Amino acid sequence: SLILGSQCNDKEDAICVCLRSSRAVSDIHRTLTDNVYFNDHLGSSTSKLEQLRNILVAIARHRPSIGYCQGLNFIVASLLLVVDDEHEVFWLMVVLLDTLPDYYGDKLRGLQTDCYVLQQLVVKKYPRLHQQFLRHQCTVDLFATKWFINLFLDCLPQETAFRVLDCLFYEGSKVLFRVALTILAHEEERLLAFNDIGDLLMFMKEILNQKWMLYCHEFMEQVFTVPQPLPGKLIKKLRKKAVAERAF
């Protein structure tokens, strides 16, 4: 069953404690609060908060090495908006966790690795932008960590974010790099114009609020044309290099 009962056996005590922790509980109630399905105060009779909690518990039981990690709540909630079935959403999450190894595990090693990979792709594809980041001591993990851990779901406009998620299921994790590189390429000239680290970082916080990102069809067309070429062999090579150099 996906439902967490009132009692936990000894084997699951750690999981139960994890999901009942103040962080997990507060995250659940901070998820998509502007959506009627996830805000009890809006008076919806079809709240999905209990479904969200059930699925997070099921994930923690299925993957005890992960337990609960911030970011999972946004992904599960987003899936619940389009798939109104706890079991189906759970198995979709299992596929995602397999697609993104160690993104949500101990020390977020997979996430750190892919931030490193994105850094190297920026060096290779957008050298001027790389130099701008170097001048201001701005590393890509300062903004890419949030992008990747939430799979852009709480960053991009909803319809655009769902298109990215569709492609993630179909194409695999490489699409996350395509999206990040497309955004950086589109905003490169504006990013190069900043002379102050504070202004640069402030813009990076707002970069996904640009009007052009509302047009999901055009956005996805750019995602699959702008960063070309981006072979899977290169991603695999850079991931191996990341592990070797940074000893995750």
PDB file of C-alpha atoms in Angstrom:
ATOM      1  CA  SER A   1       0.000   0.000   0.000  1.00  0.00           C
ATOM      2  CA  LEU A   2       1.086   3.568  -0.621  1.00  0.00           C
ATOM      3  CA  ILE A   3      -0.597   4.760   2.532  1.00  0.00           C
ATOM      4  CA  LEU A   4       1.512   5.294   5.644  1.00  0.00           C
ATOM      5  CA  GLY A   5      -0.276   3.785   8.619  1.00  0.00           C
ATOM      6  CA  SER A   6      -0.243   5.068  12.152  1.00  0.00           C
ATOM      7  CA  GLN A   7       2.375   2.470  13.192  1.00  0.00           C
ATOM      8  CA  CYS A   8       5.823   1.802  11.772  1.00  0.00           C
ATOM      9  CA  ASN A   9       7.783  -1.408  12.184  1.00  0.00           C
ATOM     10  CA  ASP A  10      11.412  -1.304  13.298  1.00  0.00           C
ATOM     11  CA  LYS A  11      12.755  -1.555   9.765  1.00  0.00           C
ATOM     12  CA  GLU A  12      10.830   1.521   8.671  1.00  0.00           C
ATOM     13  CA  ASP A  13      11.334   3.706  11.751  1.00  0.00           C
ATOM     14  CA  ALA A  14      13.940   5.877  10.029  1.00  0.00           C
ATOM     15  CA  ILE A  15      11.662   6.392   7.038  1.00  0.00           C
ATOM     16  CA  CYS A  16       8.718   7.317   9.240  1.00  0.00           C
ATOM     17  CA  VAL A  17      10.802   9.796  11.203  1.00  0.00           C
ATOM     18  CA  CYS A  18      12.107  11.289   7.961  1.00  0.00           C
ATOM     19  CA  LEU A  19       8.652  11.860   6.494  1.00  0.00           C
ATOM     20  CA  ARG A  20       7.273  13.209   9.745  1.00  0.00           C
ATOM     21  CA  SER A  21      10.184  15.601  10.226  1.00  0.00           C
ATOM     22  CA  SER A  22       9.404  19.302  10.381  1.00  0.00           C
ATOM     23  CA  ARG A  23      11.222  19.863   7.083  1.00  0.00           C
ATOM     24  CA  ALA A  24       9.211  17.266   5.181  1.00  0.00           C
ATOM     25  CA  VAL A  25       5.907  18.408   6.667  1.00  0.00           C
ATOM     26  CA  SER A  26       6.617  22.066   5.990  1.00  0.00           C
ATOM     27  CA  ASP A  27       7.736  21.285   2.432  1.00  0.00           C
ATOM     28  CA  ILE A  28       4.492  19.427   1.725  1.00  0.00           C
ATOM     29  CA  HIS A  29       2.459  22.416   2.869  1.00  0.00           C
ATOM     30  CA  ARG A  30       4.648  24.825   0.869  1.00  0.00           C
ATOM     31  CA  THR A  31       4.161  22.940  -2.365  1.00  0.00           C
ATOM     32  CA  LEU A  32       2.304  24.744  -5.178  1.00  0.00           C
ATOM     33  CA  THR A  33       0.447  26.881  -2.641  1.00  0.00           C
ATOM     34  CA  ASP A  34      -1.059  29.033  -5.388  1.00  0.00           C
ATOM     35  CA  ASN A  35      -2.779  25.963  -6.840  1.00  0.00           C
ATOM     36  CA  VAL A  36      -6.233  25.171  -5.488  1.00  0.00           C
ATOM     37  CA  TYR A  37      -5.442  21.454  -5.291  1.00  0.00           C
ATOM     38  CA  PHE A  38      -2.547  22.004  -2.894  1.00  0.00           C
ATOM     39  CA  ASN A  39      -3.883  24.761  -0.672  1.00  0.00           C
ATOM     40  CA  ASP A  40      -6.408  23.737   1.978  1.00  0.00           C
ATOM     41  CA  HIS A  41      -7.036  27.402   2.780  1.00  0.00           C
ATOM     42  CA  LEU A  42      -8.560  27.881  -0.669  1.00  0.00           C
ATOM     43  CA  GLY A  43     -11.357  25.542   0.305  1.00  0.00           C
ATOM     44  CA  SER A  44     -10.869  22.876  -2.348  1.00  0.00           C
ATOM     45  CA  SER A  45     -12.816  19.682  -1.721  1.00  0.00           C
ATOM     46  CA  THR A  46     -10.340  17.761  -3.896  1.00  0.00           C
ATOM     47  CA  SER A  47      -7.074  18.536  -2.128  1.00  0.00           C
ATOM     48  CA  LYS A  48      -4.112  16.508  -3.358  1.00  0.00           C
ATOM     49  CA  LEU A  49      -1.968  17.102  -0.272  1.00  0.00           C
ATOM     50  CA  GLU A  50      -2.736  13.654   1.141  1.00  0.00           C
ATOM     51  CA  GLN A  51      -1.876  12.036  -2.191  1.00  0.00           C
ATOM     52  CA  LEU A  52       1.371  13.997  -2.230  1.00  0.00           C
ATOM     53  CA  ARG A  53       2.246  12.774   1.251  1.00  0.00           C
ATOM     54  CA  ASN A  54       1.344   9.170   0.415  1.00  0.00           C
ATOM     55  CA  ILE A  55       3.586   9.115  -2.651  1.00  0.00           C
ATOM     56  CA  LEU A  56       6.529  10.700  -0.832  1.00  0.00           C
ATOM     57  CA  VAL A  57       6.194   8.019   1.839  1.00  0.00           C
ATOM     58  CA  ALA A  58       6.065   5.299  -0.813  1.00  0.00           C
ATOM     59  CA  ILE A  59       9.209   6.672  -2.452  1.00  0.00           C
ATOM     60  CA  ALA A  60      10.994   6.751   0.904  1.00  0.00           C
ATOM     61  CA  ARG A  61      10.054   3.128   1.535  1.00  0.00           C
ATOM     62  CA  HIS A  62      10.994   2.048  -1.976  1.00  0.00           C
ATOM     63  CA  ARG A  63      14.286   3.973  -1.953  1.00  0.00           C
ATOM     64  CA  PRO A  64      15.467   4.130   1.686  1.00  0.00           C
ATOM     65  CA  SER A  65      18.837   5.443   0.498  1.00  0.00           C
ATOM     66  CA  ILE A  66      16.968   8.593  -0.547  1.00  0.00           C
ATOM     67  CA  GLY A  67      14.275   8.862   2.092  1.00  0.00           C
ATOM     68  CA  TYR A  68      12.977  12.386   1.588  1.00  0.00           C
ATOM     69  CA  CYS A  69      14.817  15.086  -0.354  1.00  0.00           C
ATOM     70  CA  GLN A  70      13.693  18.626  -1.083  1.00  0.00           C
ATOM     71  CA  GLY A  71      12.615  18.919  -4.689  1.00  0.00           C
ATOM     72  CA  LEU A  72      10.743  15.635  -4.781  1.00  0.00           C
ATOM     73  CA  ASN A  73       7.639  17.381  -3.453  1.00  0.00           C
ATOM     74  CA  PHE A  74       7.467  19.740  -6.464  1.00  0.00           C
ATOM     75  CA  ILE A  75       7.946  16.922  -8.941  1.00  0.00           C
ATOM     76  CA  VAL A  76       5.316  14.660  -7.371  1.00  0.00           C
ATOM     77  CA  ALA A  77       2.836  17.534  -7.041  1.00  0.00           C
ATOM     78  CA  SER A  78       3.334  18.509 -10.672  1.00  0.00           C
ATOM     79  CA  LEU A  79       2.727  14.955 -11.824  1.00  0.00           C
ATOM     80  CA  LEU A  80      -0.435  14.788  -9.711  1.00  0.00           C
ATOM     81  CA  LEU A  81      -1.840  17.721 -11.678  1.00  0.00           C
ATOM     82  CA  VAL A  82      -1.850  15.653 -14.861  1.00  0.00           C
ATOM     83  CA  VAL A  83      -2.005  12.071 -13.561  1.00  0.00           C
ATOM     84  CA  ASP A  84      -4.697  11.688 -10.911  1.00  0.00           C
ATOM     85  CA  ASP A  85      -3.584   8.279  -9.700  1.00  0.00           C
ATOM     86  CA  GLU A  86      -1.174   7.714  -6.814  1.00  0.00           C
ATOM     87  CA  HIS A  87       0.164   4.421  -8.112  1.00  0.00           C
ATOM     88  CA  GLU A  88       0.865   5.763 -11.601  1.00  0.00           C
ATOM     89  CA  VAL A  89       2.623   8.834 -10.217  1.00  0.00           C
ATOM     90  CA  PHE A  90       4.677   6.620  -7.898  1.00  0.00           C
ATOM     91  CA  TRP A  91       5.937   4.486 -10.789  1.00  0.00           C
ATOM     92  CA  LEU A  92       6.630   7.565 -12.891  1.00  0.00           C
ATOM     93  CA  MET A  93       8.783   8.773 -10.007  1.00  0.00           C
ATOM     94  CA  VAL A  94      10.621   5.449  -9.950  1.00  0.00           C
ATOM     95  CA  VAL A  95      11.442   5.940 -13.642  1.00  0.00           C
ATOM     96  CA  LEU A  96      12.680   9.470 -12.951  1.00  0.00           C
ATOM     97  CA  LEU A  97      14.861   8.339 -10.062  1.00  0.00           C
ATOM     98  CA  ASP A  98      16.405   5.724 -12.334  1.00  0.00           C
ATOM     99  CA  THR A  99      16.912   8.348 -15.046  1.00  0.00           C
ATOM    100  CA  LEU A 100      18.620  10.729 -12.608  1.00  0.00           C
ATOM    101  CA  PRO A 101      20.929   8.506 -10.540  1.00  0.00           C
ATOM    102  CA  ASP A 102      22.056   9.995  -7.213  1.00  0.00           C
ATOM    103  CA  TYR A 103      20.273  13.315  -7.810  1.00  0.00           C
ATOM    104  CA  TYR A 104      18.423  12.910  -4.536  1.00  0.00           C
ATOM    105  CA  GLY A 105      20.652  10.474  -2.675  1.00  0.00           C
ATOM    106  CA  ASP A 106      23.399  10.974  -0.138  1.00  0.00           C
ATOM    107  CA  LYS A 107      25.189  14.319  -0.680  1.00  0.00           C
ATOM    108  CA  LEU A 108      23.325  14.787  -3.998  1.00  0.00           C
ATOM    109  CA  ARG A 109      26.345  13.414  -5.868  1.00  0.00           C
ATOM    110  CA  GLY A 110      24.517  13.056  -9.176  1.00  0.00           C
ATOM    111  CA  LEU A 111      23.252  16.612  -8.973  1.00  0.00           C
ATOM    112  CA  GLN A 112      26.734  17.931  -8.202  1.00  0.00           C
ATOM    113  CA  THR A 113      28.132  15.931 -11.089  1.00  0.00           C
ATOM    114  CA  ASP A 114      25.647  17.367 -13.579  1.00  0.00           C
ATOM    115  CA  CYS A 115      26.286  20.918 -12.376  1.00  0.00           C
ATOM    116  CA  TYR A 116      29.958  20.261 -13.122  1.00  0.00           C
ATOM    117  CA  VAL A 117      29.017  18.891 -16.544  1.00  0.00           C
ATOM    118  CA  LEU A 118      26.977  22.014 -17.304  1.00  0.00           C
ATOM    119  CA  GLN A 119      29.941  24.162 -16.252  1.00  0.00           C
ATOM    120  CA  GLN A 120      32.165  22.321 -18.750  1.00  0.00           C
ATOM    121  CA  LEU A 121      29.543  22.644 -21.501  1.00  0.00           C
ATOM    122  CA  VAL A 122      29.398  26.405 -20.933  1.00  0.00           C
ATOM    123  CA  VAL A 123      33.218  26.530 -21.229  1.00  0.00           C
ATOM    124  CA  LYS A 124      33.014  24.639 -24.511  1.00  0.00           C
ATOM    125  CA  LYS A 125      29.991  26.269 -26.133  1.00  0.00           C
ATOM    126  CA  TYR A 126      29.859  29.784 -24.684  1.00  0.00           C
ATOM    127  CA  PRO A 127      33.434  30.835 -23.826  1.00  0.00           C
ATOM    128  CA  ARG A 128      32.540  34.529 -23.482  1.00  0.00           C
ATOM    129  CA  LEU A 129      29.870  33.710 -20.959  1.00  0.00           C
ATOM    130  CA  HIS A 130      32.286  31.434 -19.121  1.00  0.00           C
ATOM    131  CA  GLN A 131      34.769  34.310 -18.844  1.00  0.00           C
ATOM    132  CA  GLN A 132      32.015  36.587 -17.545  1.00  0.00           C
ATOM    133  CA  PHE A 133      31.151  34.062 -14.849  1.00  0.00           C
ATOM    134  CA  LEU A 134      34.825  33.728 -13.946  1.00  0.00           C
ATOM    135  CA  ARG A 135      35.245  37.493 -13.602  1.00  0.00           C
ATOM    136  CA  HIS A 136      32.386  37.598 -11.134  1.00  0.00           C
ATOM    137  CA  GLN A 137      33.257  34.302  -9.408  1.00  0.00           C
ATOM    138  CA  CYS A 138      29.867  32.937 -10.399  1.00  0.00           C
ATOM    139  CA  THR A 139      29.737  29.159 -10.781  1.00  0.00           C
ATOM    140  CA  VAL A 140      26.823  27.508 -12.539  1.00  0.00           C
ATOM    141  CA  ASP A 141      25.810  25.529  -9.460  1.00  0.00           C
ATOM    142  CA  LEU A 142      24.601  28.806  -7.929  1.00  0.00           C
ATOM    143  CA  PHE A 143      21.607  28.668 -10.264  1.00  0.00           C
ATOM    144  CA  ALA A 144      21.669  25.220 -11.897  1.00  0.00           C
ATOM    145  CA  THR A 145      21.214  23.364  -8.609  1.00  0.00           C
ATOM    146  CA  LYS A 146      17.647  24.652  -8.286  1.00  0.00           C
ATOM    147  CA  TRP A 147      16.949  24.160 -11.986  1.00  0.00           C
ATOM    148  CA  PHE A 148      18.047  20.530 -11.966  1.00  0.00           C
ATOM    149  CA  ILE A 149      16.792  19.332  -8.585  1.00  0.00           C
ATOM    150  CA  ASN A 150      13.258  20.550  -9.389  1.00  0.00           C
ATOM    151  CA  LEU A 151      13.574  19.604 -13.093  1.00  0.00           C
ATOM    152  CA  PHE A 152      12.635  23.232 -13.915  1.00  0.00           C
ATOM    153  CA  LEU A 153       9.110  22.558 -12.612  1.00  0.00           C
ATOM    154  CA  ASP A 154       9.014  25.438 -10.133  1.00  0.00           C
ATOM    155  CA  CYS A 155      11.067  27.721 -12.386  1.00  0.00           C
ATOM    156  CA  LEU A 156       9.633  27.705 -15.909  1.00  0.00           C
ATOM    157  CA  PRO A 157       6.026  28.553 -16.848  1.00  0.00           C
ATOM    158  CA  GLN A 158       3.885  25.499 -16.144  1.00  0.00           C
ATOM    159  CA  GLU A 159       3.060  24.411 -19.687  1.00  0.00           C
ATOM    160  CA  THR A 160       6.677  24.856 -20.764  1.00  0.00           C
ATOM    161  CA  ALA A 161       7.892  22.939 -17.712  1.00  0.00           C
ATOM    162  CA  PHE A 162       5.553  20.046 -18.538  1.00  0.00           C
ATOM    163  CA  ARG A 163       6.964  19.911 -22.074  1.00  0.00           C
ATOM    164  CA  VAL A 164      10.436  19.642 -20.578  1.00  0.00           C
ATOM    165  CA  LEU A 165       9.216  16.841 -18.306  1.00  0.00           C
ATOM    166  CA  ASP A 166       7.709  14.990 -21.294  1.00  0.00           C
ATOM    167  CA  CYS A 167      11.063  15.164 -23.061  1.00  0.00           C
ATOM    168  CA  LEU A 168      12.880  14.042 -19.924  1.00  0.00           C
ATOM    169  CA  PHE A 169      10.844  10.829 -19.860  1.00  0.00           C
ATOM    170  CA  TYR A 170      11.407  10.303 -23.574  1.00  0.00           C
ATOM    171  CA  GLU A 171      14.965  11.590 -24.127  1.00  0.00           C
ATOM    172  CA  GLY A 172      16.570  11.067 -20.735  1.00  0.00           C
ATOM    173  CA  SER A 173      18.547  13.450 -18.543  1.00  0.00           C
ATOM    174  CA  LYS A 174      20.401  15.055 -21.460  1.00  0.00           C
ATOM    175  CA  VAL A 175      17.379  17.279 -22.037  1.00  0.00           C
ATOM    176  CA  LEU A 176      18.134  19.126 -18.776  1.00  0.00           C
ATOM    177  CA  PHE A 177      21.445  20.289 -20.255  1.00  0.00           C
ATOM    178  CA  ARG A 178      19.716  21.276 -23.476  1.00  0.00           C
ATOM    179  CA  VAL A 179      17.236  23.440 -21.578  1.00  0.00           C
ATOM    180  CA  ALA A 180      19.914  25.089 -19.427  1.00  0.00           C
ATOM    181  CA  LEU A 181      22.175  25.797 -22.406  1.00  0.00           C
ATOM    182  CA  THR A 182      19.278  27.186 -24.456  1.00  0.00           C
ATOM    183  CA  ILE A 183      18.359  29.612 -21.667  1.00  0.00           C
ATOM    184  CA  LEU A 184      21.953  30.766 -21.232  1.00  0.00           C
ATOM    185  CA  ALA A 185      22.416  31.166 -25.001  1.00  0.00           C
ATOM    186  CA  HIS A 186      19.212  33.176 -25.375  1.00  0.00           C
ATOM    187  CA  GLU A 187      20.165  35.516 -22.521  1.00  0.00           C
ATOM    188  CA  GLU A 188      23.922  35.594 -23.211  1.00  0.00           C
ATOM    189  CA  GLU A 189      24.152  39.212 -24.363  1.00  0.00           C
ATOM    190  CA  ARG A 190      22.238  40.456 -21.340  1.00  0.00           C
ATOM    191  CA  LEU A 191      24.409  38.380 -19.024  1.00  0.00           C
ATOM    192  CA  LEU A 192      27.577  39.752 -20.629  1.00  0.00           C
ATOM    193  CA  ALA A 193      26.418  43.321 -19.971  1.00  0.00           C
ATOM    194  CA  PHE A 194      26.515  43.026 -16.164  1.00  0.00           C
ATOM    195  CA  ASN A 195      29.461  44.612 -14.364  1.00  0.00           C
ATOM    196  CA  ASP A 196      28.343  43.836 -10.829  1.00  0.00           C
ATOM    197  CA  ILE A 197      28.107  40.377  -9.265  1.00  0.00           C
ATOM    198  CA  GLY A 198      25.032  41.384  -7.271  1.00  0.00           C
ATOM    199  CA  ASP A 199      23.145  42.473 -10.384  1.00  0.00           C
ATOM    200  CA  LEU A 200      24.252  39.347 -12.237  1.00  0.00           C
ATOM    201  CA  LEU A 201      23.036  37.012  -9.504  1.00  0.00           C
ATOM    202  CA  MET A 202      19.772  38.928  -9.165  1.00  0.00           C
ATOM    203  CA  PHE A 203      19.144  38.493 -12.884  1.00  0.00           C
ATOM    204  CA  MET A 204      19.949  34.793 -12.645  1.00  0.00           C
ATOM    205  CA  LYS A 205      17.201  34.468 -10.020  1.00  0.00           C
ATOM    206  CA  GLU A 206      14.715  36.045 -12.438  1.00  0.00           C
ATOM    207  CA  ILE A 207      16.058  34.622 -15.695  1.00  0.00           C
ATOM    208  CA  LEU A 208      13.292  32.039 -16.045  1.00  0.00           C
ATOM    209  CA  ASN A 209      10.582  34.687 -15.891  1.00  0.00           C
ATOM    210  CA  GLN A 210      11.239  35.924 -19.415  1.00  0.00           C
ATOM    211  CA  LYS A 211       8.219  36.292 -21.687  1.00  0.00           C
ATOM    212  CA  TRP A 212       9.691  34.169 -24.496  1.00  0.00           C
ATOM    213  CA  MET A 213       9.573  31.115 -22.235  1.00  0.00           C
ATOM    214  CA  LEU A 214       5.763  31.238 -22.167  1.00  0.00           C
ATOM    215  CA  TYR A 215       5.642  30.028 -25.761  1.00  0.00           C
ATOM    216  CA  CYS A 216       6.263  26.354 -25.088  1.00  0.00           C
ATOM    217  CA  HIS A 217       6.339  25.155 -28.716  1.00  0.00           C
ATOM    218  CA  GLU A 218       8.936  27.721 -29.776  1.00  0.00           C
ATOM    219  CA  PHE A 219      10.860  27.137 -26.554  1.00  0.00           C
ATOM    220  CA  MET A 220      11.161  23.397 -27.157  1.00  0.00           C
ATOM    221  CA  GLU A 221      12.149  23.951 -30.782  1.00  0.00           C
ATOM    222  CA  GLN A 222      15.051  26.041 -29.546  1.00  0.00           C
ATOM    223  CA  VAL A 223      15.939  23.419 -26.924  1.00  0.00           C
ATOM    224  CA  PHE A 224      16.555  20.886 -29.703  1.00  0.00           C
ATOM    225  CA  THR A 225      18.345  23.250 -32.095  1.00  0.00           C
ATOM    226  CA  VAL A 226      20.339  25.878 -30.165  1.00  0.00           C
ATOM    227  CA  PRO A 227      22.766  23.648 -28.177  1.00  0.00           C
ATOM    228  CA  GLN A 228      23.615  21.366 -31.105  1.00  0.00           C
ATOM    229  CA  PRO A 229      25.587  19.190 -31.160  1.00  0.00           C
ATOM    230  CA  LEU A 230      25.241  17.565 -27.749  1.00  0.00           C
ATOM    231  CA  PRO A 231      26.136  13.863 -28.083  1.00  0.00           C
ATOM    232  CA  GLY A 232      25.408  11.472 -25.263  1.00  0.00           C
ATOM    233  CA  LYS A 233      29.033  10.272 -25.385  1.00  0.00           C
ATOM    234  CA  LEU A 234      30.170  13.774 -24.410  1.00  0.00           C
ATOM    235  CA  ILE A 235      27.817  13.891 -21.417  1.00  0.00           C
ATOM    236  CA  LYS A 236      29.014  10.459 -20.287  1.00  0.00           C
ATOM    237  CA  LYS A 237      32.664  11.493 -20.664  1.00  0.00           C
ATOM    238  CA  LEU A 238      32.166  14.702 -18.682  1.00  0.00           C
ATOM    239  CA  ARG A 239      30.333  12.841 -15.919  1.00  0.00           C
ATOM    240  CA  LYS A 240      33.242  10.437 -15.577  1.00  0.00           C
ATOM    241  CA  LYS A 241      35.637  13.373 -15.519  1.00  0.00           C
ATOM    242  CA  ALA A 242      33.563  15.052 -12.801  1.00  0.00           C
ATOM    243  CA  VAL A 243      33.710  11.997 -10.578  1.00  0.00           C
ATOM    244  CA  ALA A 244      37.446  11.578 -11.155  1.00  0.00           C
ATOM    245  CA  GLU A 245      38.340  15.229 -10.528  1.00  0.00           C
ATOM    246  CA  ARG A 246      36.019  16.036  -7.669  1.00  0.00           C
ATOM    247  CA  ALA A 247      35.895  12.615  -5.970  1.00  0.00           C
ATOM    248  CA  PHE A 248      32.152  12.721  -5.232  1.00  0.00           C
TER     249      PHE A 248
END
